[in-house]
Coordinates of C-alpha atoms and ligand atoms in Angstrom, one line a residue:
X1 CA 228.6 409.7 232.7
X2 CA 225.4 411.0 231.1
X3 CA 223.9 414.4 230.6
X4 CA 225.5 417.4 228.8
X5 CA 223.1 420.2 229.2
X6 CA 224.4 423.7 230.0
X7 CA 223.3 424.5 233.5
X8 CA 221.7 427.8 234.6
X9 CA 224.4 429.7 236.5
X10 CA 224.1 428.3 240.0
X11 CA 225.2 430.1 243.1
X12 CA 227.6 427.8 244.9
X13 CA 229.1 428.4 248.3
X14 CA 232.6 427.2 248.9
X15 CA 233.8 427.5 252.5
X16 CA 237.6 427.6 253.0
X17 CA 240.0 429.4 250.6
X18 CA 242.9 427.0 251.1
X19 CA 244.3 424.6 248.5
X20 CA 241.1 422.6 247.9
X21 CA 238.7 425.5 248.2
X22 CA 240.6 427.8 245.9
X23 CA 240.9 425.1 243.2
X24 CA 237.2 424.2 243.5
X25 CA 236.1 427.9 243.3
X26 CA 238.2 428.6 240.2
X27 CA 237.1 425.4 238.5
X28 CA 233.4 426.1 239.1
X29 CA 233.7 429.8 238.1
X30 CA 235.6 428.9 235.0
X31 CA 232.6 426.6 234.1
X32 CA 230.2 429.5 234.3
X33 CA 228.9 429.1 237.9
X34 CA 228.7 431.9 240.4
X35 CA 230.8 431.2 243.5
X36 CA 230.7 432.7 246.9
X37 CA 234.0 431.8 248.5
X38 CA 234.0 432.2 252.3
X39 CA 237.5 432.5 253.9
X40 CA 238.0 433.5 257.6
X41 CA 241.5 434.8 257.3
X42 CA 242.9 437.4 258.0
X43 CA 240.0 438.3 260.3
X44 CA 240.4 435.0 262.1
X45 CA 243.7 433.1 261.7
X46 CA 244.4 429.3 262.1
X47 CA 247.3 428.4 264.4
X48 CA 249.5 427.6 261.3
X49 CA 248.6 430.2 258.6
X50 CA 250.5 433.4 258.7
X51 CA 248.7 435.6 256.1
X52 CA 245.4 436.5 254.7
X53 CA 246.3 435.1 251.3
X54 CA 244.3 432.3 249.7
X55 CA 246.0 428.9 249.2
X56 CA 248.7 429.6 251.7
X57 CA 251.1 426.7 251.9
X58 CA 251.7 426.4 255.6
X59 CA 254.9 424.4 256.0
X60 CA 257.3 422.9 253.5
X61 CA 257.3 424.7 250.1
X62 CA 257.5 421.4 248.2
X63 CA 254.7 419.9 246.1
X64 CA 257.0 416.8 245.8
X65 CA 258.4 415.1 242.7
X66 CA 257.4 415.6 239.1
X67 CA 259.2 412.5 238.0
X68 CA 257.2 410.0 235.9
X69 CA 258.3 407.1 238.1
X70 CA 256.8 408.5 241.3
X71 CA 253.2 408.5 242.5
X72 CA 253.3 412.3 243.2
X73 CA 254.7 412.9 239.7
X74 CA 251.8 410.7 238.3
X75 CA 249.2 412.7 240.3
X76 CA 250.5 415.9 238.8
X77 CA 250.3 414.5 235.3
X78 CA 246.7 413.6 236.0
X79 CA 246.0 417.1 237.4
X80 CA 247.4 418.6 234.3
X81 CA 245.0 416.5 232.2
X82 CA 242.1 417.8 234.3
X83 CA 243.3 421.4 233.9
X84 CA 244.1 422.1 237.6
X85 CA 244.5 425.8 238.0
X86 CA 246.5 425.6 241.2
X87 CA 249.0 423.2 239.7
X88 CA 249.6 425.7 236.9
X89 CA 250.1 428.5 239.4
X90 CA 252.5 426.3 241.4
X91 CA 254.6 425.7 238.2
X92 CA 254.7 429.4 237.5
X93 CA 256.0 430.0 241.1
X94 CA 258.6 427.2 240.8
X95 CA 262.0 427.6 242.5
X96 CA 264.9 425.3 241.5
X97 CA 264.7 422.0 243.5
X98 CA 265.8 419.2 241.2
X99 CA 263.0 416.9 240.2
X100 CA 260.7 418.3 242.9
X101 CA 258.1 421.0 242.3
X102 CA 259.2 423.5 245.0
X103 CA 257.6 426.9 245.0
X104 CA 257.9 430.4 246.2
X105 CA 255.0 430.3 248.7
X106 CA 254.2 434.0 248.5
X107 CA 254.3 434.2 244.7
X108 CA 252.0 431.2 244.6
X109 CA 249.5 432.4 247.1
X110 CA 249.6 435.9 245.6
X111 CA 248.8 434.5 242.1
X112 CA 245.9 432.4 243.4
X113 CA 244.5 435.3 245.4
X114 CA 244.7 437.7 242.4
X115 CA 243.0 435.1 240.1
X116 CA 240.2 434.7 242.6
X117 CA 239.8 438.4 243.5
X118 CA 239.7 439.3 239.8
X119 CA 237.4 436.5 238.7
X120 CA 234.0 438.0 237.7
X121 CA 232.3 434.7 238.8
X122 CA 233.7 434.7 242.3
X123 CA 232.6 436.8 245.3
X124 CA 235.2 436.5 248.1
X125 CA 233.7 436.9 251.6
X126 CA 236.1 437.3 254.5
X127 CA 234.3 435.8 257.5
X128 CA 234.3 432.8 259.7
X129 CA 231.6 430.2 258.8
X130 CA 230.4 429.0 262.2
X131 CA 227.7 426.7 261.0
X132 CA 227.5 424.2 258.1
X133 CA 226.2 426.3 255.2
X134 CA 222.4 426.0 254.7
X135 CA 222.6 427.0 251.1
X136 CA 222.9 424.3 248.4
X137 CA 225.0 423.5 246.6
X138 CA 228.0 424.1 248.9
X139 CA 231.5 422.7 249.3
X140 CA 233.2 422.7 252.7
X141 CA 237.0 422.7 252.5
X142 CA 238.1 424.2 255.8
X143 CA 241.1 421.9 256.1
X144 CA 243.0 420.2 259.0
X145 CA 242.7 423.4 261.1
X146 CA 239.0 424.0 260.7
X147 CA 237.9 426.6 263.2
X148 CA 236.6 425.3 266.5
X149 CA 233.1 426.7 266.0
X150 CA 232.7 425.0 262.6
X151 CA 234.3 421.8 263.9
X152 CA 231.7 421.6 266.6
X153 CA 228.9 422.4 264.1
X154 CA 230.1 419.5 261.8
X155 CA 230.4 417.2 264.8
X156 CA 226.8 418.0 265.8
X157 CA 225.7 417.1 262.3
X158 CA 227.7 413.9 261.8
X159 CA 228.2 412.8 265.4
X160 CA 231.3 413.3 267.6
X161 CA 232.6 409.8 266.7
X162 CA 232.6 410.5 263.0
X163 CA 234.8 413.6 263.1
X164 CA 238.4 413.3 264.2
X165 CA 240.5 416.1 265.5
X166 CA 244.0 414.6 265.2
X167 CA 245.7 412.0 263.1
X168 CA 248.3 409.5 264.2
X169 CA 249.9 408.0 261.2
X170 CA 252.3 405.0 261.2
X171 CA 254.6 404.4 258.2
X172 CA 253.6 402.0 255.4
X173 CA 255.8 399.9 253.2
X174 CA 255.3 398.2 249.8
X175 CA 254.8 394.4 250.3
X176 CA 257.2 393.7 247.4
X177 CA 260.0 395.4 249.2
X178 CA 259.7 393.3 252.4
X179 CA 262.3 390.6 252.9
X180 CA 260.1 387.5 253.2
X181 CA 263.1 385.3 254.1
X182 CA 263.1 387.0 257.5
X183 CA 259.6 388.3 258.0
X184 CA 257.0 385.6 258.8
X185 CA 253.2 385.5 258.6
X186 CA 251.3 384.7 261.8
X187 CA 248.7 385.9 264.2
X188 CA 249.4 385.8 268.0
X189 CA 248.9 382.3 269.4
X190 CA 248.1 381.2 265.9
X191 CA 244.5 382.4 266.4
X192 CA 242.6 382.8 263.2
X193 CA 244.3 383.5 259.9
X194 CA 248.0 384.4 259.8
X195 CA 247.1 388.0 258.9
X196 CA 250.1 389.8 260.3
X197 CA 253.6 389.9 258.9
X198 CA 256.1 389.8 261.8
X199 CA 259.6 391.2 261.8
X200 CA 261.6 389.4 264.6
X201 CA 264.3 391.1 266.6
X202 CA 266.9 389.5 268.8
X203 CA 268.0 391.2 271.9
X204 CA 271.0 393.0 270.3
X205 CA 268.9 394.2 267.4
X206 CA 266.2 395.4 269.7
X207 CA 268.6 397.4 271.9
X208 CA 270.3 399.0 268.9
X209 CA 266.9 399.9 267.5
X210 CA 265.8 401.5 270.7
X211 CA 269.0 403.4 271.0
X212 CA 268.7 404.7 267.4
X213 CA 265.1 405.6 267.9
X214 CA 265.8 407.6 271.0
X215 CA 268.7 409.5 269.3
X216 CA 266.8 410.2 266.1
X217 CA 265.8 413.8 265.2
X218 CA 262.2 414.6 265.8
X219 CA 259.8 417.2 264.4
X220 CA 258.9 419.5 267.2
X221 CA 255.1 419.5 267.7
X222 CA 253.5 422.9 267.5
X223 CA 251.8 424.1 270.6
X224 CA 248.3 423.4 269.1
X225 CA 249.3 419.9 268.3
X226 CA 250.2 418.8 271.8
X227 CA 246.7 417.7 272.6
X228 CA 247.1 414.8 270.3
X229 CA 249.3 413.1 272.9
X230 CA 246.5 413.3 275.4
X231 CA 244.1 411.8 272.9
X232 CA 245.7 408.5 273.8
X233 CA 248.1 408.3 270.9
X234 CA 251.7 408.2 271.9
X235 CA 254.4 408.4 269.3
X236 CA 256.6 405.3 269.3
X237 CA 259.7 407.3 270.4
X238 CA 257.8 408.7 273.4
X239 CA 256.9 405.2 274.4
X240 CA 260.6 404.2 274.1
X241 CA 261.4 407.0 276.6
X242 CA 259.4 405.1 279.2
X243 CA 262.4 402.7 279.7
X244 CA 264.5 400.2 277.8
X245 CA 261.8 397.5 278.0
X246 CA 258.7 399.7 277.3
X247 CA 258.5 398.9 273.6
X248 CA 259.0 395.2 274.3
X249 CA 256.0 395.3 276.6
X250 CA 254.1 397.6 274.3
X251 CA 253.8 397.7 270.5
X252 CA 256.8 395.4 270.0
X253 CA 255.7 392.7 272.4
X254 CA 256.5 389.2 271.0
X255 CA 254.0 387.2 273.0
X256 CA 252.2 384.4 271.2
X257 CA 254.6 384.5 268.2
X258 CA 257.3 381.9 267.2
X259 CA 259.9 382.6 264.6
X260 CA 259.8 379.7 262.2
X261 CA 263.6 380.1 261.5
X262 CA 264.5 379.5 265.1
X263 CA 261.5 377.8 266.5
X264 CA 261.6 380.3 269.4
X265 CA 259.8 383.4 270.5
X266 CA 261.8 386.5 269.3
X267 CA 263.0 389.1 271.8
X268 CA 260.7 391.6 270.2
X269 CA 258.5 391.9 267.1
X270 CA 257.4 394.6 264.8
X271 CA 254.0 393.6 263.3
X272 CA 252.9 394.7 259.9
X273 CA 249.2 394.9 259.0
X274 CA 247.7 394.8 255.5
X275 CA 246.4 398.2 254.4
X276 CA 245.0 397.3 250.9
X277 CA 242.7 394.5 250.0
X278 CA 245.2 392.9 247.6
X279 CA 248.0 393.1 250.2
X280 CA 250.3 395.5 248.2
X281 CA 250.7 397.8 251.2
X282 CA 251.5 397.0 254.9
X283 CA 251.6 399.4 257.9
X284 CA 253.8 399.2 260.9
X285 CA 251.4 398.6 263.8
X286 CA 251.6 401.1 266.6
X287 CA 254.4 403.0 265.0
X288 CA 252.9 406.5 264.8
X289 CA 255.8 408.8 265.1
X290 CA 257.1 412.3 265.0
X291 CA 260.6 411.5 263.8
X292 CA 261.8 413.6 260.8
X293 CA 261.1 411.8 257.5
X294 CA 264.7 410.9 256.6
X295 CA 265.2 409.7 260.2
X296 CA 262.1 407.4 259.9
X297 CA 263.6 405.8 256.8
X298 CA 267.0 405.4 258.5
X299 CA 265.8 404.0 261.8
X300 CA 262.9 401.8 260.6
X301 CA 265.2 400.3 258.0
X302 CA 267.1 398.8 261.0
X303 CA 264.1 396.5 261.6
X304 CA 265.0 393.0 260.3
X305 CA 263.2 392.3 257.1
X306 CA 262.7 396.0 256.3
X307 CA 266.4 396.8 255.4
X308 CA 265.4 397.5 251.8
X309 CA 261.7 398.3 252.4
X310 CA 260.2 401.1 250.4
X311 CA 258.4 403.5 252.7
X312 CA 255.5 404.9 250.7
X313 CA 253.9 406.7 253.6
X314 CA 255.8 408.1 256.6
X315 CA 254.4 408.6 260.1
X316 CA 253.1 411.8 261.6
X317 CA 251.0 413.1 264.4
X318 CA 249.0 416.2 263.7
X319 CA 246.1 418.3 264.7
X320 CA 243.8 417.3 261.9
X321 CA 240.0 417.7 261.4
X322 CA 238.8 414.9 259.2
X323 CA 235.7 413.0 258.6
X324 CA 234.9 409.3 258.8
X325 CA 234.6 409.4 255.0
X326 CA 233.6 405.8 254.4
X327 CA 230.5 406.2 256.6
X328 CA 229.6 409.8 255.7
X329 CA 230.4 410.6 252.1
X330 CA 229.2 409.2 248.8
X331 CA 231.3 408.7 245.7
X332 CA 230.8 412.3 244.7
X333 CA 232.2 413.5 248.1
X334 CA 228.7 414.6 249.2
X335 CA 227.5 414.2 252.8
X336 CA 224.9 411.4 252.6
X337 CA 221.4 412.6 253.1
X338 CA 222.4 416.3 253.1
X339 CA 221.6 417.2 249.4
X340 CA 224.3 419.0 247.5
X341 CA 226.7 419.4 250.4
X342 CA 230.2 418.4 249.4
X343 CA 233.5 418.1 251.4
X344 CA 237.0 418.4 249.9
X345 CA 240.6 418.7 250.9
X346 CA 242.3 417.2 253.8
X347 CA 239.0 417.0 255.7
X348 CA 238.1 413.9 253.6
X349 CA 241.2 412.1 254.9
X350 CA 243.8 412.7 252.3
X351 CA 247.2 413.9 253.2
X352 CA 249.3 416.5 251.4
X353 CA 249.1 419.8 249.5
X354 CA 248.7 418.3 246.0
X355 CA 246.2 415.6 247.2
X356 CA 244.2 418.3 248.9
X357 CA 243.9 420.5 245.9
X358 CA 243.2 417.5 243.7
X359 CA 240.1 416.6 245.8
X360 CA 238.9 420.2 245.5
X361 CA 239.0 419.7 241.8
X362 CA 237.1 416.4 242.0
X363 CA 234.4 418.0 244.2
X364 CA 234.0 420.8 241.7
X365 CA 233.8 418.4 238.8
X366 CA 231.2 416.2 240.6
X367 CA 229.1 419.3 241.4
X368 CA 229.3 420.6 237.9
X369 CA 228.2 417.2 236.5
X370 CA 225.3 417.1 238.9
X371 CA 224.2 420.6 237.9
X372 CA 224.2 419.5 234.3
X373 CA 221.9 416.7 235.2
X374 CA 224.6 414.0 234.6
X375 CA 225.4 411.1 236.9
X376 CA 228.8 411.0 238.5
X377 CA 231.4 408.3 238.1
X378 CA 234.6 409.0 240.1
X379 CA 238.0 408.7 238.3
X380 CA 238.9 405.1 237.7
X381 CA 240.9 403.1 240.2
X382 CA 243.8 402.8 237.8
X383 CA 244.4 406.5 238.2
X384 CA 246.3 407.7 241.3
X385 CA 243.5 410.1 242.2
X386 CA 240.8 407.4 241.7
X387 CA 242.8 404.9 243.8
X388 CA 243.2 407.5 246.6
X389 CA 239.5 408.3 246.6
X390 CA 238.5 404.6 246.5
X391 CA 240.8 404.0 249.4
X392 CA 239.3 406.8 251.4
X393 CA 235.7 405.7 250.7
X394 CA 236.4 402.0 251.2
X395 CA 239.4 401.4 253.4
X396 CA 240.0 397.7 253.2
X397 CA 239.9 397.1 256.9
X398 CA 237.2 399.6 257.6
X399 CA 239.7 401.9 259.5
X400 CA 240.1 405.4 258.4
X401 CA 243.6 406.7 258.4
X402 CA 244.8 409.7 256.4
X403 CA 246.5 408.7 253.2
X404 CA 248.6 410.2 250.4
X405 CA 248.8 408.9 246.9
X406 CA 251.2 405.9 246.4
X407 CA 251.7 403.0 244.2
X408 CA 250.4 400.5 246.8
X409 CA 246.9 401.8 246.3
X410 CA 246.8 401.0 242.6
X411 CA 245.4 397.7 241.3
X412 CA 248.2 395.4 240.1
X413 CA 249.5 395.7 236.5
X414 CA 248.5 392.8 234.2
X415 CA 252.1 392.3 233.1
X416 CA 254.4 394.2 235.4
X417 CA 258.0 394.9 234.2
X418 CA 260.6 393.3 236.5
X419 CA 262.7 396.4 236.9
X420 CA 261.4 398.7 239.7
X421 CA 261.6 402.0 237.8
X422 CA 260.0 400.6 234.7
X423 CA 257.2 399.1 236.8
X424 CA 256.5 402.5 238.3
X425 CA 256.6 404.2 234.9
X426 CA 254.1 401.5 233.7
X427 CA 251.8 402.3 236.6
X428 CA 251.9 406.0 235.7
X429 CA 251.5 405.4 232.0
X430 CA 248.3 403.3 232.7
X431 CA 247.1 406.0 235.1
X432 CA 247.6 408.8 232.7
X433 CA 245.8 407.0 229.9
X434 CA 242.9 406.1 232.1
X435 CA 242.6 409.7 233.3
X436 CA 242.5 411.0 229.7
X437 CA 239.7 408.6 228.8
X438 CA 237.8 409.6 232.0
X439 CA 238.3 413.3 231.3
X440 CA 237.0 412.9 227.7
X441 CA 233.8 411.3 229.0
X442 CA 233.1 414.2 231.4
X443 CA 230.0 416.1 230.3
X444 CA 231.7 419.4 230.5
X445 CA 230.4 421.9 228.0
X446 CA 232.8 424.8 228.8
X447 CA 236.3 423.5 229.5
X448 CA 238.4 425.3 232.0
X449 CA 240.9 427.8 230.6
Ligands
FAD501 C1 250.9 422.5 260.4 C2 250.7 421.7 259.1 C3 251.8 421.5 258.3 C4 251.6 420.8 257.1 N1 252.7 420.6 256.3 C5 252.5 419.9 255.1 C6 253.6 419.8 254.3 O1 254.7 420.2 254.6 N2 253.4 419.1 253.1 C7 252.2 418.7 252.7 O2 252.1 418.2 251.6 N3 251.1 418.9 253.5 C8 251.3 419.5 254.7 N4 250.2 419.6 255.5 C9 248.9 418.9 255.2 C10 247.9 419.5 254.2 O3 248.2 419.1 252.9 C11 247.8 421.0 254.2 O4 247.3 421.4 255.4 C12 246.8 421.5 253.0 O5 246.9 422.9 253.1 C13 245.4 421.1 253.2 O6 244.6 421.7 252.2 P1 243.1 422.1 252.5 O7 242.6 422.9 251.4 O8 242.3 420.9 252.9 O9 243.2 423.0 253.8 P2 243.9 424.5 254.0 O10 244.8 424.7 252.9 O11 244.3 424.5 255.4 O12 242.7 425.4 253.7 C14 241.6 425.6 254.6 C15 241.1 427.0 254.6 O13 239.9 427.1 255.4 C16 240.0 428.2 256.2 N5 239.0 428.0 257.3 C17 239.1 427.2 258.4 N6 238.0 427.2 259.1 C18 237.2 428.2 258.5 C19 235.9 428.6 258.8 N7 235.2 428.2 259.9 N8 235.3 429.6 258.0 C20 236.0 430.0 256.9 N9 237.2 429.6 256.6 C21 237.8 428.7 257.4 C22 241.4 428.3 256.6 O14 241.7 429.6 257.0 C23 242.1 427.9 255.3 O15 242.4 429.0 254.5 C24 250.3 420.3 256.7 C25 249.2 420.5 257.6 C26 249.4 421.2 258.8 C27 248.2 421.5 259.7

């Protein structure tokens, strides 16, 4: 990254005072820029937020693990290196939860709101932004529940087909954790390359699986999320309710597949499709679901070959405004052809509180680098943040599907330790070192506090 001049104080508009927008506003103001932060609450609420506080955490109060052998722990270490303001506030608002960073939501939101309110470089404007901001530079971080008027304005700008309003996520597993004695590679009718991994079920296994699926506990969709069903995306458990055979004639159909162990067509099949170019991560095809997370792990581990699978992403179905990032955004998270207009937070296709605030930080850094006349290099792929951004920009199969940080997104280690825990620690160690080097190369004159 080149260029280290001190910029003239620019006026930057940040739209959305959630996790990403608050982090971005503080980072930019700490670097000497003037920020106009536009947040519509409490004048206009989203269906999930309950207060007018900035950075309100809408659901679970967990920012997930801080352990050095987890992807979310690694991401936090990277954010600490980058001087994340919201991570520091989260730690101050910590409540006891073992290795997880759980927080007192109100204390957290209150601390962020006070920091922004009292920052001399930030003007907080409480109004709904109904059009894309005309001023440049701007960052839009209005989140999964972007107001309908702004959603429509963005759709007009980028095209209806490039802006999604719900996500339907199926679980993903690490390739290393799949039992390859049971699971076989094949495409239906042996057409083309054997790109799919197939988990075969006999009749008894299928019936037990369907029974467990129907009995499993579900997350109750919020009223504003019911429209996702009508968008043609049924959760797997809702398909199973259609009758005992409905999965076998739907996403678990075995046609065109022969189990090499028996030489016969299985009674039913769960297909796994590659999600990363190097094949480290596989997704369960058609298994979008609203089962509770522990239930997903329990029930999907009944699938032959997945008994010991490591689920690094779990399924969900949400109302979610997000962009077709690979087509629309450049490596600095700018809308192509729109000048200094950045997007950040869950709108760019990441999942999760910490991921969202992390992308707010990245957008702020990229903008700061540009204002200093430097050229932007995103964080390296060896970092968890860099791997997530690379995945969102270039999903290996061209499909966009919201993603959280996980080890499956990282390039393989040159010399991976055999033991699982040590391997994960080695991934994190490499990530942290790469992030330190990258941070040190940033042309930041005034470091954040
Ligand atoms: C119901 C629900 C539950 C979730 N639960 C979890 C969970 O348990 N764990 C987890 O890790 N992730 C969860 N997420 C996912 C996600 O990580 C969070 O939504 C996260 O807050 C996203 O951060 P963000 O900054 O992108 O958006 P937000 O934090 O939602 O911030 C966006 C902000 O923009 C404002 N805004 C919207 N439109 C406008 C406009 N037109 N003008 C001005 N302001 C506007 C909103 O009021 C809001 O303050 C959940 C998401 C939803 C919708």
